[in-house]
Amino acid sequence: MPTVDQSPASIQVLTDREDQVWTKGSGKQFACDRKSTAGSVTQRACAFCGSRVVLYPIADALHIVHGPIGCAVYNWDIRGAQSSGPQLHRNSFSTDLAEKEVVFGGEKKLQASLLELIRYYRPKAAFVYSTCIVGLIGDDVEAVCKTVSRETGIDVIPVDSPGFKGTKKTGYEAACKAAYRLVGTGDTSGISRYSINLLGEFNIAGEAWLIRRYFEQIGIQVVSTITGDGRVDDLRRCHGASLNLVQCSGSMTHLAQLLERDHQIPSHRVSFFGFEDTARALYAAAEFFGDPEIMRKAQELVRSEIATYAPQLKAYKQRLKGKKAALYVGGAFKAFSLVLALRSLGMQTVLAGTQTGNAEDYEQLKAICDPGTVIVDDSNPLELAKFVLEKDVDLFIGGVKERPIAYKLGVAFCDHNHERKIPLAGFEGMLHFAREVAESALSPVWQFAPRRAMRHHQLSTNGGEA
Amino acid sequence: MNTVHLSPDLRTASGELPEGDVPEIATRNACKLCSPLGAALVFKGIRGCLPFLHGSQGCATYIRRYLISHFREPVDIASSSFTEDDAIFGGARNFAAGVDNVIRQYQPELIGVATTCLSETIGDHMLGMIKTYQDKHAGDGPPLVHVSTPAYTGTHSDGYYATLLAVVRQFAQRTSLRLPHRVNVLPAIMSCEDLRHLRECCEAYGLSATMLPDYNSTLEGGSWDAYHWIPPGGTSLDEIGEMGAACATLEIGHTQAANSQSAAAWLQQTTGVQRLALGWPLGICLADHFFTALSIASGRTMPRRFAEERARLVDAYVDAHKYVAGKTAAVFGEPDLVVAVASFLSEIGIKPVICATGSKQKQWKELIREALASDIGEFTALSGADHAKIATAARELKPDLLIGSSKGYPLARELDIPLVRLGFPIHDRIGSQRLLTVGYRGTLELFDRVVNALLEVKQSTSTSGYSYL
Ligand code: SF4
Ligand code: SF4
């Protein structure tokens, strides 16, 4: 068997991707916002996945995936998005197309499926996701939706998301378009002048509840969290809010734009990750309303929250100081917050990448990173492994698909994806984050991992700390 | 009813119990995955092989994600990343570019190409594309093997067996030569530990086994000191090449026994390798068949350690029989697993009142009934079932126990009965790779888990809470 050079330097970055890998200080060009290179094992999913992720937490809607079974079943109840009431969204409904429908069309089956499901589950609305096959066989999904809508009296909304139509981002846009069909159809009476919508918040592990509480505490009404713990009726009336706060901008920018265009609601990009960004988000909203009382309350809240959590955080910082981190997440705005949060723990980000960041996001990310930091767009496991090794990182932040890259190489890992079950947003979330990081990075198990064992040995013979 | 623990499939949008006709047409919470996943699993068990899905990238990413959450190992699967244009005009260009890139980055020894629904539907001519590719490279570069796996004609289980056949057909040499003591083992979709134990059993009989696939170390390897493009392990192409010269093929899985198109059937027809069609060797009866087959293939009697394991297993059955007597279970998952579990349960006095699979299995009930070790009377056999149907049956029949994948958890929670996790996927517990269910030893492990799950119920629901049962 030929021996293959397995050193990190021998991992090639594919020619087509060379400009999607960038090192701060290199002066090179950087490209993003592209389709994935064929044969590069991209960590991205597809357009369908993008729309499914975004609309998933709308809990009182029926979500049915029109296509063969895989697309639907791989999404069944894997996400951490929580609902305070209905659990309908946690089912995986599919038309599960068989060969004959692929040949003769799946409209009939779709229609029959919708009718029986709507009668049985009595949802407030239904979303119908088109997958690749449906895009190809040319089912008139829109027409079926119309018919069923007429017959059942609820909104039945097509989501035009065949996977091949583009990246996850294309799917985000399809989701925004679909959700927007509900907007503006509800009664807005009783909505305060001091009111906001939270866009791009998915209520992973109850995060939306936490953030909502902050706003209510400072006297701002949250009309709709759109997706997180989402309800159809909230979406219908969300155009009554005065301001949109857009988190995870990649997924929801389009909806914010539509709301601005048709309902003149301005939007503001925020993040609720880390002390700094959470405080900034609250202040931004307070400032927008120009009410001194709101601002005072916001400051008070920030002060008291920080007073509660900062001391505990300090203890973690002492133990984590100097460690090097890699992060690979969905959107660049989150990456940006993570770099800051890690820095506040005394850690340095040496590798940062995202699946779907755009040029603007990356500019911001580049600006705050330290010289020498590698930035990657739409990366793959080999590239990530290469830089984990070359940069000798101690911690990797990513999702399930990145986890084995870290673990196999004896590197700590923190899950920062939709599948996690631990709230990381807000002030309290920062403490959870620090704990997550510390529990992995400071675990005694690494002393046995071959890549770490040597180092551990050296350190302990030097009398140093592992 | 306790609404907090109601399964999501049993609530309306406002959290109430639904009324009226139960949906029949839509699939609700499928009890199957799609066929390219089965193909990828086989490819992961061949040395130096990189799976490649021809179609859009979402399928590859989803399948990777699912396999990673079960095995907790890196699973790289490339795709030709179709765009809209490729979906309309065909994916030849992306295929060639994708394969080039895979070779450049991974230097694989084999590329395992499976189609997805999309490329199947547009009718991409895979063999033609592969040939064009190979002509261009003039025999340079790794071989490619292709399997057709449209998900709309079958499940992951079907994809798995179709891939076994495709690989064997392409690489096994047609020969009348016989390598003494060489056997082929074609496992079902099993855990890494199962694969290891199957090999160990063969070796104990002096047989050298070519196992296809053998992902025992590619999907459960050690901690690494350097990064591996493709995890070490798996069956080499040379070994697969020699499968045509083995003395016998041990083919595992009841569904395959009746399949005249199986890999083992092909080997028998083409190169005359004796086909020993076996069930999944779980439970004494089925394990006996397996060990008998090893005796036939090796000409040896059972080594003492297995005889001892068998004796201990019988002893355990006796020790615990009253704890399980009269209990009922619902079993769901891949068809071959379900048949075996049902057979095992019928040996110990538990009645598998529901036997369900997501695959559309012909003669499903007969298949199960034939494998039972005792007459259990009437039972519900569901084929082509989804989890909503399984739940409906379980609500009516009220089994004491569920046996199947993590996807049964909502039902277990609703019915407040234990779920003994088995099959695929298990992504809410650690150690799915190590669940042993083959041979006497594997049976004993499962037996202990089943009995203890029932004892735990007995204890936790008792008013006295004795620590001695
Ligand atoms: S399109 Fe087919 S192959 Fe792809 S995920 Fe869906 S069912 Fe599986
Ligand atoms: S078939 Fe299309 S929509 Fe479905 S998972 Fe694959 S890429 Fe996504």
PDB file of C-alpha atoms in Angstrom, chain A residues 1-2 4-8 10-16 35-46 48-50 52-53 59-61 64 68-71 73-79 85-88 90-100 102 109 112-114 116-117 119-124 132-133 136-137 163-167 378 380-383 385-386 389 400-405 407-410 419 448-451, chain B residues 6-37 47 50 52 56-59 61-66 68-69 72-85 87-88 93-95 97-102 104-107 109 117-118 121-122 150-154 156 220-230 360 387-388 395 407-408 410 427:
ATOM      1  CA  MET A   1       0.000   0.000   0.000  1.00  0.00           C
ATOM      2  CA  PRO A   2       1.518   3.358  -0.926  1.00  0.00           C
ATOM      3  CA  VAL A   4       0.334   8.713   1.829  1.00  0.00           C
ATOM      4  CA  ASP A   5       1.798  11.868   3.246  1.00  0.00           C
ATOM      5  CA  GLN A   6      -0.620  12.760   6.022  1.00  0.00           C
ATOM      6  CA  SER A   7       0.965  15.991   7.194  1.00  0.00           C
ATOM      7  CA  PRO A   8      -1.334  18.990   7.330  1.00  0.00           C
ATOM      8  CA  SER A  10      -0.036  18.075   2.217  1.00  0.00           C
ATOM      9  CA  ILE A  11      -3.762  18.732   2.373  1.00  0.00           C
ATOM     10  CA  GLN A  12      -4.519  20.645  -0.755  1.00  0.00           C
ATOM     11  CA  VAL A  13      -6.971  23.435  -1.038  1.00  0.00           C
ATOM     12  CA  LEU A  14      -8.796  22.805  -4.310  1.00  0.00           C
ATOM     13  CA  THR A  15      -7.808  25.174  -7.087  1.00  0.00           C
ATOM     14  CA  ASP A  16     -11.389  26.318  -7.498  1.00  0.00           C
ATOM     15  CA  LYS A  35     -22.122  27.682  -5.260  1.00  0.00           C
ATOM     16  CA  SER A  36     -20.161  24.822  -3.779  1.00  0.00           C
ATOM     17  CA  THR A  37     -17.441  23.233  -5.844  1.00  0.00           C
ATOM     18  CA  ALA A  38     -18.392  19.782  -7.121  1.00  0.00           C
ATOM     19  CA  GLY A  39     -16.529  17.074  -5.257  1.00  0.00           C
ATOM     20  CA  SER A  40     -15.582  19.346  -2.393  1.00  0.00           C
ATOM     21  CA  VAL A  41     -17.216  17.769   0.620  1.00  0.00           C
ATOM     22  CA  THR A  42     -19.054  20.911   1.543  1.00  0.00           C
ATOM     23  CA  GLN A  43     -20.474  21.250   5.023  1.00  0.00           C
ATOM     24  CA  ARG A  44     -23.442  23.026   3.512  1.00  0.00           C
ATOM     25  CA  ALA A  45     -26.770  21.400   2.918  1.00  0.00           C
ATOM     26  CA  CYS A  46     -29.179  22.577   0.237  1.00  0.00           C
ATOM     27  CA  PHE A  48     -34.484  23.066   0.910  1.00  0.00           C
ATOM     28  CA  CYS A  49     -32.562  22.682   4.132  1.00  0.00           C
ATOM     29  CA  GLY A  50     -32.286  26.459   4.397  1.00  0.00           C
ATOM     30  CA  ARG A  52     -36.813  24.080   6.409  1.00  0.00           C
ATOM     31  CA  VAL A  53     -34.504  25.397   9.123  1.00  0.00           C
ATOM     32  CA  ALA A  59     -45.176  25.384  15.755  1.00  0.00           C
ATOM     33  CA  ASP A  60     -48.848  25.582  14.888  1.00  0.00           C
ATOM     34  CA  ALA A  61     -48.319  25.200  11.160  1.00  0.00           C
ATOM     35  CA  ILE A  64     -45.039  18.875   4.674  1.00  0.00           C
ATOM     36  CA  PRO A  68     -39.072  11.306  -1.793  1.00  0.00           C
ATOM     37  CA  ILE A  69     -38.620  10.379   1.823  1.00  0.00           C
ATOM     38  CA  GLY A  70     -34.987  11.228   2.590  1.00  0.00           C
ATOM     39  CA  CYS A  71     -35.289  14.969   2.451  1.00  0.00           C
ATOM     40  CA  VAL A  73     -36.828  12.169   7.350  1.00  0.00           C
ATOM     41  CA  TYR A  74     -33.330  13.542   7.872  1.00  0.00           C
ATOM     42  CA  ASN A  75     -35.022  16.568   9.381  1.00  0.00           C
ATOM     43  CA  TRP A  76     -37.274  14.775  11.783  1.00  0.00           C
ATOM     44  CA  ASP A  77     -37.086  16.280  15.246  1.00  0.00           C
ATOM     45  CA  ILE A  78     -33.373  16.906  15.280  1.00  0.00           C
ATOM     46  CA  ARG A  79     -33.370  20.579  16.165  1.00  0.00           C
ATOM     47  CA  GLY A  85     -47.313  25.144  23.171  1.00  0.00           C
ATOM     48  CA  PRO A  86     -48.005  23.208  19.986  1.00  0.00           C
ATOM     49  CA  GLN A  87     -45.557  20.526  18.939  1.00  0.00           C
ATOM     50  CA  LEU A  88     -46.895  19.942  15.465  1.00  0.00           C
ATOM     51  CA  ARG A  90     -41.754  18.345  15.377  1.00  0.00           C
ATOM     52  CA  ASN A  91     -43.386  15.799  13.111  1.00  0.00           C
ATOM     53  CA  SER A  92     -41.944  14.872   9.766  1.00  0.00           C
ATOM     54  CA  PHE A  93     -44.701  14.833   7.165  1.00  0.00           C
ATOM     55  CA  SER A  94     -43.895  13.836   3.646  1.00  0.00           C
ATOM     56  CA  THR A  95     -45.592  12.821   0.453  1.00  0.00           C
ATOM     57  CA  ASP A  96     -42.892  10.146   0.263  1.00  0.00           C
ATOM     58  CA  LEU A  97     -43.122   9.933  -3.498  1.00  0.00           C
ATOM     59  CA  ALA A  98     -42.921   6.520  -5.066  1.00  0.00           C
ATOM     60  CA  GLU A  99     -41.740   5.699  -8.550  1.00  0.00           C
ATOM     61  CA  LYS A 100     -45.147   5.972 -10.133  1.00  0.00           C
ATOM     62  CA  VAL A 102     -42.202  10.482 -10.021  1.00  0.00           C
ATOM     63  CA  LYS A 109     -50.819  12.606  -3.697  1.00  0.00           C
ATOM     64  CA  ALA A 112     -54.771  14.133  -0.764  1.00  0.00           C
ATOM     65  CA  SER A 113     -52.002  14.269   1.836  1.00  0.00           C
ATOM     66  CA  LEU A 114     -52.668  17.897   2.602  1.00  0.00           C
ATOM     67  CA  GLU A 116     -56.155  14.492   5.309  1.00  0.00           C
ATOM     68  CA  LEU A 117     -53.412  16.040   7.395  1.00  0.00           C
ATOM     69  CA  ARG A 119     -58.385  17.763   8.731  1.00  0.00           C
ATOM     70  CA  TYR A 120     -56.677  15.686  11.320  1.00  0.00           C
ATOM     71  CA  TYR A 121     -54.201  18.122  12.845  1.00  0.00           C
ATOM     72  CA  ARG A 122     -56.153  21.355  12.320  1.00  0.00           C
ATOM     73  CA  PRO A 123     -53.099  23.577  11.780  1.00  0.00           C
ATOM     74  CA  LYS A 124     -53.302  27.346  11.503  1.00  0.00           C
ATOM     75  CA  CYS A 132     -35.350  18.611  -6.052  1.00  0.00           C
ATOM     76  CA  ILE A 133     -37.521  15.954  -7.600  1.00  0.00           C
ATOM     77  CA  LEU A 136     -37.898  18.560 -11.867  1.00  0.00           C
ATOM     78  CA  ILE A 137     -41.111  16.680 -12.530  1.00  0.00           C
ATOM     79  CA  GLY A 163     -32.219  21.779  -3.210  1.00  0.00           C
ATOM     80  CA  PHE A 164     -30.434  22.422  -6.481  1.00  0.00           C
ATOM     81  CA  LYS A 165     -31.786  25.953  -6.737  1.00  0.00           C
ATOM     82  CA  GLY A 166     -28.850  27.258  -4.811  1.00  0.00           C
ATOM     83  CA  THR A 167     -27.302  27.243  -1.406  1.00  0.00           C
ATOM     84  CA  ASP A 378     -17.850  27.122   2.415  1.00  0.00           C
ATOM     85  CA  ASN A 380     -14.757  21.148   3.758  1.00  0.00           C
ATOM     86  CA  PRO A 381     -13.526  18.647   6.347  1.00  0.00           C
ATOM     87  CA  LEU A 382     -10.032  18.326   4.909  1.00  0.00           C
ATOM     88  CA  GLU A 383      -9.417  22.049   4.859  1.00  0.00           C
ATOM     89  CA  ALA A 385      -8.558  19.592   9.584  1.00  0.00           C
ATOM     90  CA  LYS A 386      -5.568  21.149   7.850  1.00  0.00           C
ATOM     91  CA  LEU A 389      -3.516  21.116  12.801  1.00  0.00           C
ATOM     92  CA  VAL A 400     -22.440  17.976  14.402  1.00  0.00           C
ATOM     93  CA  LYS A 401     -20.565  17.607  11.105  1.00  0.00           C
ATOM     94  CA  GLU A 402     -17.520  19.397  12.507  1.00  0.00           C
ATOM     95  CA  ARG A 403     -17.487  17.569  15.799  1.00  0.00           C
ATOM     96  CA  PRO A 404     -15.653  14.437  14.662  1.00  0.00           C
ATOM     97  CA  ILE A 405     -12.929  16.499  13.018  1.00  0.00           C
ATOM     98  CA  TYR A 407     -12.588  14.918  18.495  1.00  0.00           C
ATOM     99  CA  LYS A 408     -10.516  12.659  16.271  1.00  0.00           C
ATOM    100  CA  LEU A 409      -7.643  15.087  16.610  1.00  0.00           C
ATOM    101  CA  GLY A 410      -7.932  15.466  20.355  1.00  0.00           C
ATOM    102  CA  GLU A 419     -29.193  20.969  17.132  1.00  0.00           C
ATOM    103  CA  PHE A 448      -4.925  10.142  26.577  1.00  0.00           C
ATOM    104  CA  ALA A 449      -5.532  11.359  23.042  1.00  0.00           C
ATOM    105  CA  PRO A 450      -2.394  10.560  21.035  1.00  0.00           C
ATOM    106  CA  ARG A 451      -2.041  14.040  19.626  1.00  0.00           C
TER     107      ARG A 451
ATOM    108  CA  LEU B   6     -48.172  13.139  24.254  1.00  0.00           C
ATOM    109  CA  SER B   7     -46.188  12.308  21.130  1.00  0.00           C
ATOM    110  CA  PRO B   8     -46.106  15.127  18.591  1.00  0.00           C
ATOM    111  CA  ASP B   9     -47.977  12.944  16.121  1.00  0.00           C
ATOM    112  CA  LEU B  10     -50.892  12.818  18.524  1.00  0.00           C
ATOM    113  CA  ARG B  11     -51.665  16.475  18.963  1.00  0.00           C
ATOM    114  CA  THR B  12     -53.488  18.936  16.845  1.00  0.00           C
ATOM    115  CA  ALA B  13     -52.023  22.373  16.301  1.00  0.00           C
ATOM    116  CA  SER B  14     -53.672  23.484  19.511  1.00  0.00           C
ATOM    117  CA  GLY B  15     -52.378  20.549  21.503  1.00  0.00           C
ATOM    118  CA  GLU B  16     -55.564  18.515  21.614  1.00  0.00           C
ATOM    119  CA  LEU B  17     -56.144  14.945  20.575  1.00  0.00           C
ATOM    120  CA  PRO B  18     -56.995  14.802  16.898  1.00  0.00           C
ATOM    121  CA  GLU B  19     -60.282  13.319  15.820  1.00  0.00           C
ATOM    122  CA  GLY B  20     -61.648  11.824  12.632  1.00  0.00           C
ATOM    123  CA  ASP B  21     -60.029   9.736   9.977  1.00  0.00           C
ATOM    124  CA  VAL B  22     -56.420   8.937  10.614  1.00  0.00           C
ATOM    125  CA  PRO B  23     -54.225  10.084   7.721  1.00  0.00           C
ATOM    126  CA  GLU B  24     -53.318   7.220   5.433  1.00  0.00           C
ATOM    127  CA  ILE B  25     -51.723   8.785   2.403  1.00  0.00           C
ATOM    128  CA  ALA B  26     -48.970  10.991   3.714  1.00  0.00           C
ATOM    129  CA  THR B  27     -45.995   9.465   5.459  1.00  0.00           C
ATOM    130  CA  ARG B  28     -45.869  10.630   9.030  1.00  0.00           C
ATOM    131  CA  ASN B  29     -42.510  10.197  10.735  1.00  0.00           C
ATOM    132  CA  ALA B  30     -40.961   7.655   8.433  1.00  0.00           C
ATOM    133  CA  CYS B  31     -39.489   4.445   9.738  1.00  0.00           C
ATOM    134  CA  LYS B  32     -36.875   4.309   6.989  1.00  0.00           C
ATOM    135  CA  LEU B  33     -34.131   6.378   5.454  1.00  0.00           C
ATOM    136  CA  CYS B  34     -33.286   6.773   1.840  1.00  0.00           C
ATOM    137  CA  SER B  35     -31.355   4.326  -0.296  1.00  0.00           C
ATOM    138  CA  PRO B  36     -28.124   6.271  -0.914  1.00  0.00           C
ATOM    139  CA  LEU B  37     -27.511   6.127   2.837  1.00  0.00           C
ATOM    140  CA  ARG B  47     -10.670   0.289   2.128  1.00  0.00           C
ATOM    141  CA  LEU B  50     -14.825   7.614  -0.806  1.00  0.00           C
ATOM    142  CA  PHE B  52     -19.817  10.023  -3.988  1.00  0.00           C
ATOM    143  CA  SER B  56     -27.541  17.806  -5.356  1.00  0.00           C
ATOM    144  CA  GLN B  57     -25.343  18.291  -2.355  1.00  0.00           C
ATOM    145  CA  GLY B  58     -28.110  18.411   0.237  1.00  0.00           C
ATOM    146  CA  CYS B  59     -28.627  14.661   0.087  1.00  0.00           C
ATOM    147  CA  THR B  61     -24.857  16.477   3.625  1.00  0.00           C
ATOM    148  CA  TYR B  62     -27.969  15.089   5.264  1.00  0.00           C
ATOM    149  CA  ILE B  63     -26.718  11.553   4.995  1.00  0.00           C
ATOM    150  CA  ARG B  64     -23.348  12.517   6.426  1.00  0.00           C
ATOM    151  CA  ARG B  65     -25.027  14.271   9.294  1.00  0.00           C
ATOM    152  CA  TYR B  66     -27.153  11.267  10.075  1.00  0.00           C
ATOM    153  CA  ILE B  68     -22.090  11.061  12.017  1.00  0.00           C
ATOM    154  CA  SER B  69     -24.687  11.366  14.745  1.00  0.00           C
ATOM    155  CA  ARG B  72     -19.702   9.663  16.003  1.00  0.00           C
ATOM    156  CA  GLU B  73     -16.936   9.444  13.425  1.00  0.00           C
ATOM    157  CA  PRO B  74     -16.000  11.553  10.425  1.00  0.00           C
ATOM    158  CA  VAL B  75     -18.081  10.587   7.401  1.00  0.00           C
ATOM    159  CA  ASP B  76     -17.010  12.341   4.248  1.00  0.00           C
ATOM    160  CA  ILE B  77     -19.325  11.920   1.284  1.00  0.00           C
ATOM    161  CA  ALA B  78     -18.709  13.937  -1.841  1.00  0.00           C
ATOM    162  CA  SER B  79     -21.370  15.047  -4.241  1.00  0.00           C
ATOM    163  CA  SER B  80     -21.522  16.454  -7.709  1.00  0.00           C
ATOM    164  CA  SER B  81     -23.327  19.502  -6.272  1.00  0.00           C
ATOM    165  CA  PHE B  82     -25.963  19.932  -8.954  1.00  0.00           C
ATOM    166  CA  THR B  83     -27.090  23.390  -9.847  1.00  0.00           C
ATOM    167  CA  GLU B  84     -30.306  24.231 -11.610  1.00  0.00           C
ATOM    168  CA  ASP B  85     -28.572  23.934 -14.975  1.00  0.00           C
ATOM    169  CA  ALA B  87     -30.776  19.420 -13.174  1.00  0.00           C
ATOM    170  CA  ILE B  88     -31.998  20.472 -16.598  1.00  0.00           C
ATOM    171  CA  ARG B  93     -19.829  18.212 -16.298  1.00  0.00           C
ATOM    172  CA  ASN B  94     -20.211  18.360 -12.532  1.00  0.00           C
ATOM    173  CA  PHE B  95     -19.627  14.668 -12.253  1.00  0.00           C
ATOM    174  CA  ALA B  97     -15.228  17.961 -12.091  1.00  0.00           C
ATOM    175  CA  GLY B  98     -16.368  16.422  -8.831  1.00  0.00           C
ATOM    176  CA  VAL B  99     -14.478  13.206  -9.380  1.00  0.00           C
ATOM    177  CA  ASP B 100     -11.348  15.168 -10.284  1.00  0.00           C
ATOM    178  CA  ASN B 101     -11.586  17.141  -7.101  1.00  0.00           C
ATOM    179  CA  VAL B 102     -12.175  14.075  -4.987  1.00  0.00           C
ATOM    180  CA  ARG B 104      -7.042  15.527  -5.872  1.00  0.00           C
ATOM    181  CA  GLN B 105      -8.045  15.910  -2.248  1.00  0.00           C
ATOM    182  CA  TYR B 106      -8.572  12.379  -1.041  1.00  0.00           C
ATOM    183  CA  GLN B 107      -6.401  10.176  -3.239  1.00  0.00           C
ATOM    184  CA  GLU B 109      -8.415   3.775  -3.779  1.00  0.00           C
ATOM    185  CA  CYS B 117     -33.457  10.663  -6.823  1.00  0.00           C
ATOM    186  CA  LEU B 118     -32.560  13.685  -8.866  1.00  0.00           C
ATOM    187  CA  THR B 121     -35.042  11.117 -12.622  1.00  0.00           C
ATOM    188  CA  ILE B 122     -33.205  13.211 -15.143  1.00  0.00           C
ATOM    189  CA  PRO B 150     -33.313   6.101  -6.346  1.00  0.00           C
ATOM    190  CA  ALA B 151     -34.962   6.532  -2.974  1.00  0.00           C
ATOM    191  CA  TYR B 152     -38.429   6.409  -4.449  1.00  0.00           C
ATOM    192  CA  THR B 153     -38.079   2.716  -5.147  1.00  0.00           C
ATOM    193  CA  GLY B 154     -36.633   1.546  -1.846  1.00  0.00           C
ATOM    194  CA  HIS B 156     -31.731   2.492   3.005  1.00  0.00           C
ATOM    195  CA  GLU B 220     -15.356   3.233  15.005  1.00  0.00           C
ATOM    196  CA  GLY B 221     -11.674   3.926  14.977  1.00  0.00           C
ATOM    197  CA  GLY B 222      -9.230   5.058  17.610  1.00  0.00           C
ATOM    198  CA  SER B 223      -8.198   8.576  18.423  1.00  0.00           C
ATOM    199  CA  TRP B 224      -5.833   9.876  15.756  1.00  0.00           C
ATOM    200  CA  ASP B 225      -2.384  11.336  15.928  1.00  0.00           C
ATOM    201  CA  ALA B 226      -2.616  12.645  12.374  1.00  0.00           C
ATOM    202  CA  TYR B 227      -5.560  13.408  10.180  1.00  0.00           C
ATOM    203  CA  HIS B 228      -6.722  10.627   7.918  1.00  0.00           C
ATOM    204  CA  TRP B 229      -8.225  11.650   4.633  1.00  0.00           C
ATOM    205  CA  ILE B 230     -10.071   8.396   4.621  1.00  0.00           C
ATOM    206  CA  LYS B 360     -42.097  -2.535   1.717  1.00  0.00           C
ATOM    207  CA  HIS B 387     -43.851   5.764  13.077  1.00  0.00           C
ATOM    208  CA  ALA B 388     -47.343   7.181  13.245  1.00  0.00           C
ATOM    209  CA  ARG B 395     -51.568   2.596  21.623  1.00  0.00           C
ATOM    210  CA  LYS B 407     -36.918   7.428  16.800  1.00  0.00           C
ATOM    211  CA  GLY B 408     -39.150   5.357  19.043  1.00  0.00           C
ATOM    212  CA  PRO B 410     -41.503   9.867  21.724  1.00  0.00           C
ATOM    213  CA  HIS B 427     -28.544   9.431  18.242  1.00  0.00           C
TER     214      HIS B 427
END
